[in-house]
Coordinates of C-alpha atoms in Angstrom, one line a residue:
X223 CA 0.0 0.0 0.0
X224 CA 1.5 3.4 -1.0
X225 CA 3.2 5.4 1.5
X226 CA 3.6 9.5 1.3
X227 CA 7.0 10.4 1.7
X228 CA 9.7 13.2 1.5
X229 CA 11.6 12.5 -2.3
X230 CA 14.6 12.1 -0.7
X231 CA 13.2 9.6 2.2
X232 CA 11.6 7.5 -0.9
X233 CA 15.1 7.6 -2.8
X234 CA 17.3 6.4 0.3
X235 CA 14.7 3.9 1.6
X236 CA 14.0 2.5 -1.6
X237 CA 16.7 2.8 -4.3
X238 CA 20.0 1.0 -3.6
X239 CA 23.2 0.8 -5.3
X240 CA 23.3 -2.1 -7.9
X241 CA 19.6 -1.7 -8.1
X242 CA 17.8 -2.1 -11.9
X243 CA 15.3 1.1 -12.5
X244 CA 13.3 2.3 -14.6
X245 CA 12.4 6.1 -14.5
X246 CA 9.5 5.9 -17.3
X247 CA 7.8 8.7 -19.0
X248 CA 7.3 9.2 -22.8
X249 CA 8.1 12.5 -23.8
X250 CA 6.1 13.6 -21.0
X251 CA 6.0 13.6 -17.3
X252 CA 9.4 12.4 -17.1
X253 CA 10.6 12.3 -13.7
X254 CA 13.5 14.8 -13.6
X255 CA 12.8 15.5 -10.1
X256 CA 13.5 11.8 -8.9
X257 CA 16.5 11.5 -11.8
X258 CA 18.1 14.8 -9.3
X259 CA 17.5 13.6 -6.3
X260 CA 19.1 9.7 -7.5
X261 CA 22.0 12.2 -8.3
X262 CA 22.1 13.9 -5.2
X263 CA 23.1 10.5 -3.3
X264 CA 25.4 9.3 -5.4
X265 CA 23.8 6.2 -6.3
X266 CA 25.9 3.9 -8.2
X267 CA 26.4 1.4 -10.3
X268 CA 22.5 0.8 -11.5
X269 CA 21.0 -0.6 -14.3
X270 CA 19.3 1.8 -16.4
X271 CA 16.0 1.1 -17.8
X272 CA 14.2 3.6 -20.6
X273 CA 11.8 3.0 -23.9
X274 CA 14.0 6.9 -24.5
X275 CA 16.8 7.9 -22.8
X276 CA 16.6 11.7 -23.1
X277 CA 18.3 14.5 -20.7
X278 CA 17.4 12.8 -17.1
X279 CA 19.5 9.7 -18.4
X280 CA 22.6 11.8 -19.4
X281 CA 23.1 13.6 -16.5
X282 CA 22.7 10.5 -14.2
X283 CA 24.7 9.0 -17.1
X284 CA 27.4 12.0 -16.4
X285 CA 27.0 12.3 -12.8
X286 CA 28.6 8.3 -12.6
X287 CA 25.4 6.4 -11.7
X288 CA 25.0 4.3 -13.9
X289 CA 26.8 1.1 -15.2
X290 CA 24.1 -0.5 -17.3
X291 CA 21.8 0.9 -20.1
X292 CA 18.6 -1.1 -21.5
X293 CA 16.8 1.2 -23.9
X294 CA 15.1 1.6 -27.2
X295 CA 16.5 4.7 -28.6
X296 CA 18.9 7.4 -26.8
X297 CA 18.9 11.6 -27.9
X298 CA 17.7 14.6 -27.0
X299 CA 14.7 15.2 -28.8
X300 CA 14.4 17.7 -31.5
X301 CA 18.2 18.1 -30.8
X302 CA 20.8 15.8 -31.7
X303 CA 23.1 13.4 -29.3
X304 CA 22.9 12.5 -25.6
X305 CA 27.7 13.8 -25.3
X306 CA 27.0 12.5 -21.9
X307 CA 26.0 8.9 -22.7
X308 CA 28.6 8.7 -25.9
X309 CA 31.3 9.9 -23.4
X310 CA 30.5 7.2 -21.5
X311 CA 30.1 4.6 -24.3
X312 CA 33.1 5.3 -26.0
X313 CA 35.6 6.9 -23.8
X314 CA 34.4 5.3 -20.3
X315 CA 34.0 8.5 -18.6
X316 CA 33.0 8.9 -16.1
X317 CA 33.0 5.1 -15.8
X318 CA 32.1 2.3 -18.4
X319 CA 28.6 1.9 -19.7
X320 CA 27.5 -1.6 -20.9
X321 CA 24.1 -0.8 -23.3
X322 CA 21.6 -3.2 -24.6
X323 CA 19.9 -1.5 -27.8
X324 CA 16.6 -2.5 -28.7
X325 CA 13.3 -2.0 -30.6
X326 CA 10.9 0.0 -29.3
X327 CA 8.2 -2.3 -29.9
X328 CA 10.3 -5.0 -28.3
X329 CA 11.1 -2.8 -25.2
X330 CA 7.1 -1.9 -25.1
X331 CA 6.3 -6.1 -25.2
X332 CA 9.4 -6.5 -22.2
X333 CA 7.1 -4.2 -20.2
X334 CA 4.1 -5.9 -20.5
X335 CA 5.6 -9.2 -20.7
X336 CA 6.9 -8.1 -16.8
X337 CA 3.9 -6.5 -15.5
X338 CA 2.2 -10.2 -16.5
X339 CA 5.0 -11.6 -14.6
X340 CA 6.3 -13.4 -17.4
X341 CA 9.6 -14.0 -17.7
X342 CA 10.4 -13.1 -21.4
X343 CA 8.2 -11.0 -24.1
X344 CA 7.4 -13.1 -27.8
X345 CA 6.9 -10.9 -30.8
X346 CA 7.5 -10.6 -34.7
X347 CA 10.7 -8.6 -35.1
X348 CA 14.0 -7.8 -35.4
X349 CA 14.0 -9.8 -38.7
X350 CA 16.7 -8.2 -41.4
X351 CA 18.2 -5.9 -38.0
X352 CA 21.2 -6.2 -37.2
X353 CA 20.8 -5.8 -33.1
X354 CA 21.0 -9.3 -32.7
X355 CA 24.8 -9.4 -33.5
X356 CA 25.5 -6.8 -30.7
X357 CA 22.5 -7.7 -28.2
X358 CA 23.2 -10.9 -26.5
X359 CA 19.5 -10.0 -25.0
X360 CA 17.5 -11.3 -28.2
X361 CA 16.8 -14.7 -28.6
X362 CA 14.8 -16.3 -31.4
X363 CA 12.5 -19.0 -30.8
X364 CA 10.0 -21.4 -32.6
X365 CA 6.0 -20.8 -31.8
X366 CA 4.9 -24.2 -30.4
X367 CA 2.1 -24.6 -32.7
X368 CA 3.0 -23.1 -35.9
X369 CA 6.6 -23.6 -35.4
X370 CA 6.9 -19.5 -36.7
X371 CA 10.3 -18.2 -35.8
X372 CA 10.0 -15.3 -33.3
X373 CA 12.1 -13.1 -31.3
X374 CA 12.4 -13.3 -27.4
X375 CA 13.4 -10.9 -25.2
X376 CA 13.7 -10.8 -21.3
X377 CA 11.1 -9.0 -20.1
X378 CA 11.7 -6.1 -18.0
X379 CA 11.3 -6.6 -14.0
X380 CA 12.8 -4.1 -12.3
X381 CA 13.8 -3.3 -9.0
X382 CA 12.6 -0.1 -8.9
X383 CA 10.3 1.7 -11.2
X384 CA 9.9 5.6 -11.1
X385 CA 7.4 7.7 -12.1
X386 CA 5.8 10.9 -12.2
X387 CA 2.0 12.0 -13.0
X388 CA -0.5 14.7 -11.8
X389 CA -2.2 13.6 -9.2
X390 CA -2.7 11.2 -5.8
X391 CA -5.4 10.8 -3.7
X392 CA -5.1 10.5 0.3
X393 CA -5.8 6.9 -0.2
X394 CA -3.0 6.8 -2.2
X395 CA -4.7 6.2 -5.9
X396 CA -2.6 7.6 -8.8
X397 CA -3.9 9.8 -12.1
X398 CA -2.3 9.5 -15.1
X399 CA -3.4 12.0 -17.8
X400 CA -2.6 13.0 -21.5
X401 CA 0.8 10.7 -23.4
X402 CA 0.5 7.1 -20.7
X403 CA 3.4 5.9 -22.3
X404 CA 4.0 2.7 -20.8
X405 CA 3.7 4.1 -17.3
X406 CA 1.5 1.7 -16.2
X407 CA 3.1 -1.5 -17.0
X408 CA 6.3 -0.5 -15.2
X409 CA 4.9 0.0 -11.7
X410 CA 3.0 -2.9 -12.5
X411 CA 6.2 -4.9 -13.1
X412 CA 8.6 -3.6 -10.5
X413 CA 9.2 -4.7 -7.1
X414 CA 8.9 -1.1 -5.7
X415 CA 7.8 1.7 -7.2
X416 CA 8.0 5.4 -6.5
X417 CA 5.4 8.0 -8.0
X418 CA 6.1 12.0 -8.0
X419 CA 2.8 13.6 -8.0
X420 CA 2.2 17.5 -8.7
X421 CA -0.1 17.4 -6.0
X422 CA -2.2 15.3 -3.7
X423 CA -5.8 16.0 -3.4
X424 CA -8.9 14.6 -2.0
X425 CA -10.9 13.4 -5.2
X426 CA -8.8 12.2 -8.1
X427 CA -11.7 13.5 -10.6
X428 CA -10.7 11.2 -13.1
X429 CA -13.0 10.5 -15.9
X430 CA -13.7 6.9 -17.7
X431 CA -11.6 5.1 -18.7
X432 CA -9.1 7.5 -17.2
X433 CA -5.8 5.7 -16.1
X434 CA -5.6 5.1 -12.2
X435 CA -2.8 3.5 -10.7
X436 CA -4.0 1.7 -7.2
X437 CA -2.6 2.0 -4.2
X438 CA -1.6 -1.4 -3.7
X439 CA 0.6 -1.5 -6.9
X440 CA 2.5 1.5 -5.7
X441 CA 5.0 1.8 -2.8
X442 CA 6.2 5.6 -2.3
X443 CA 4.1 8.9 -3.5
X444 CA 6.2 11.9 -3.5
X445 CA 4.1 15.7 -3.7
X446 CA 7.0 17.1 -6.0
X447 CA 5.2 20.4 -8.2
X448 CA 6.8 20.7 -11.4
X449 CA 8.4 17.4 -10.6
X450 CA 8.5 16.7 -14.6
X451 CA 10.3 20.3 -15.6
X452 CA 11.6 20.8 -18.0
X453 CA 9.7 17.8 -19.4
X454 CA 5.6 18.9 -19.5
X455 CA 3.1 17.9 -17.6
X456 CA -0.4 18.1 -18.9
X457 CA -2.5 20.3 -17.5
X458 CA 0.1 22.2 -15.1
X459 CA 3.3 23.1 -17.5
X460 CA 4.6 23.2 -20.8
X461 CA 7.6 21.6 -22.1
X462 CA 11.2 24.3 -21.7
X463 CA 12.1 24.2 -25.1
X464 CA 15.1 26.0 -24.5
X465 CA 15.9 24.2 -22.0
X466 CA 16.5 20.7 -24.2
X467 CA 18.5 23.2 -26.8
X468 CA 20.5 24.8 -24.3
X469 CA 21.8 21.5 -22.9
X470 CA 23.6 20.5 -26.2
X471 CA 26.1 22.5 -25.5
X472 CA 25.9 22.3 -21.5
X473 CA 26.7 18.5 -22.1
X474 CA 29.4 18.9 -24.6
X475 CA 31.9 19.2 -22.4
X476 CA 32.9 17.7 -19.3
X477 CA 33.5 20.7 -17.2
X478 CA 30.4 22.7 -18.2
X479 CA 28.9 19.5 -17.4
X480 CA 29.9 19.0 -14.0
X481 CA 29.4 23.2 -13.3
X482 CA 25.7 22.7 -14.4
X483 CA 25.5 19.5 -12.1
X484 CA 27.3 21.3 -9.4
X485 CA 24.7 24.6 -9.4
X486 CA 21.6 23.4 -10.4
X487 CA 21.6 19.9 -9.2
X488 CA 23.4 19.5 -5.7
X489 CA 23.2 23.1 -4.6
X490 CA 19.7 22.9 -5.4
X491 CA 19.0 20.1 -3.4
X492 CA 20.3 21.5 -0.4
X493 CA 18.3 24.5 -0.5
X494 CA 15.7 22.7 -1.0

């Protein structure tokens, strides 16, 4: 049953070092907030889990939290490369990064495939691709009754899913409104989860077939306004444009990086 915490009580208590997690969002109500605060602690040596890597995942990337990268496509939208990420990739700064590359609809059927509790995902693809030569993660296997060659993939299960959306109720029920993503499946699938909210209120007001996370599928709700910034959240913000074109050149180099971290990451936090 979902718990109402401080963000950086539901990051100590329940992300660990060596942990797998997932901080989910699809061009919307990314959690940058909970990405910061990951940061803040120095967490280390996790296993990174994103449909799209974007900004959140190169500066965790950059700031040395990562080890591990399962994903379906990596860049900052609109914009051009994640300099963090490649750093990493191909000059191991600040420490090696082992990626699995897949499809998205693959990484879309690893979801689901977890939040089933299954323990890989079946679909048609990957045929003429060249991913299976570099991602020891695809498998192909023969359908039992048609004996159709298919891919398989393990399905994602991780750790620690993270999330961010508009509202919670008292009882601890999540909304989830405007691009879902695949949201849903992840807390589904994870052993914990954590969910920023812009606020908590006493009636969700959602409409039908709105999508409502339970309480029991969630473990930590975090009040965190503007929790998604400079992502958008629907309803509340827009997307900072400028933002995502001004960090091209912010992540380009490794001491502009680690001034930006420095000022609007950790000094942050601790006025916070």
């Amino acid at each position: 049953m979902a718990e109402f915490l401080s963000l950086r009580e539901a990051v100590s208590r329940y992300i660990h070092d060596g942990d797998a997690v997932c901080l989910e969002g699809f061009t919307h109500l990314i959690p940058f907030a909970a990405g910061h605060e990951i940061i803040r602690q120095e967490k280390r040596e996790l296993t990174l889990i994103r449909m799209t890597p974007d900004l959140i995942y190169d500066q965790m990337i950059g700031a040395g939290c990562a080890k591990k990268l399962i994903f379906s496509w990596g860049g900052n939208p609109g914009v051009g490369s994640l300099h963090r990420m490649r750093d990493a990739v191909e000059r191991n700064w600040p420490n090696t990064l082992e990626i699995f590359e897949h499809s998205h609809a693959a990484m879309a059927c690893a979801y689901e495939a977890g939040a089933a509790g299954l323990p890989f995902a079946v679909l048609r693809g990957y045929v003429g691709s060249d991913l299976p030569k570099v991602n020891t993660q695809i498998k192909f296997i023969n359908c039992p009754f048609t004996d159709e060659r298919l891919a398989a993939v393990p399905s994602v299960r991780p750790d620690v899913a993270v999330i961010h959306a508009q509202r919670a109720d008292r009882n601890g029920n999540v909304l989830i409104e405007g691009i879902v993503g695949i949201q849903k499946e992840v807390v589904l699938a994870a052993k914990r989860s954590i969910v920023t909210v812009e606020e908590i209120v006493d009636d969700l007001g959602a409409s039908v077939n709105a999508c409502v996370l339970p309480a029991w599928a969630i473990t930590a709700i975090v009040e965190a306004p503007k929790g998604a910034s400079p992502s958008y959240a629907l309803g509340y913000y827009d997307r900072d444009n400028a933002f995502y074109k001004s960090w091209d050149e912010i992540a380009r180099d490794r001491e502009t990086f680690l001034t930006w971290l420095q000022h609007n990451v950790f000094e942050k936090g601790a006025a916070s």
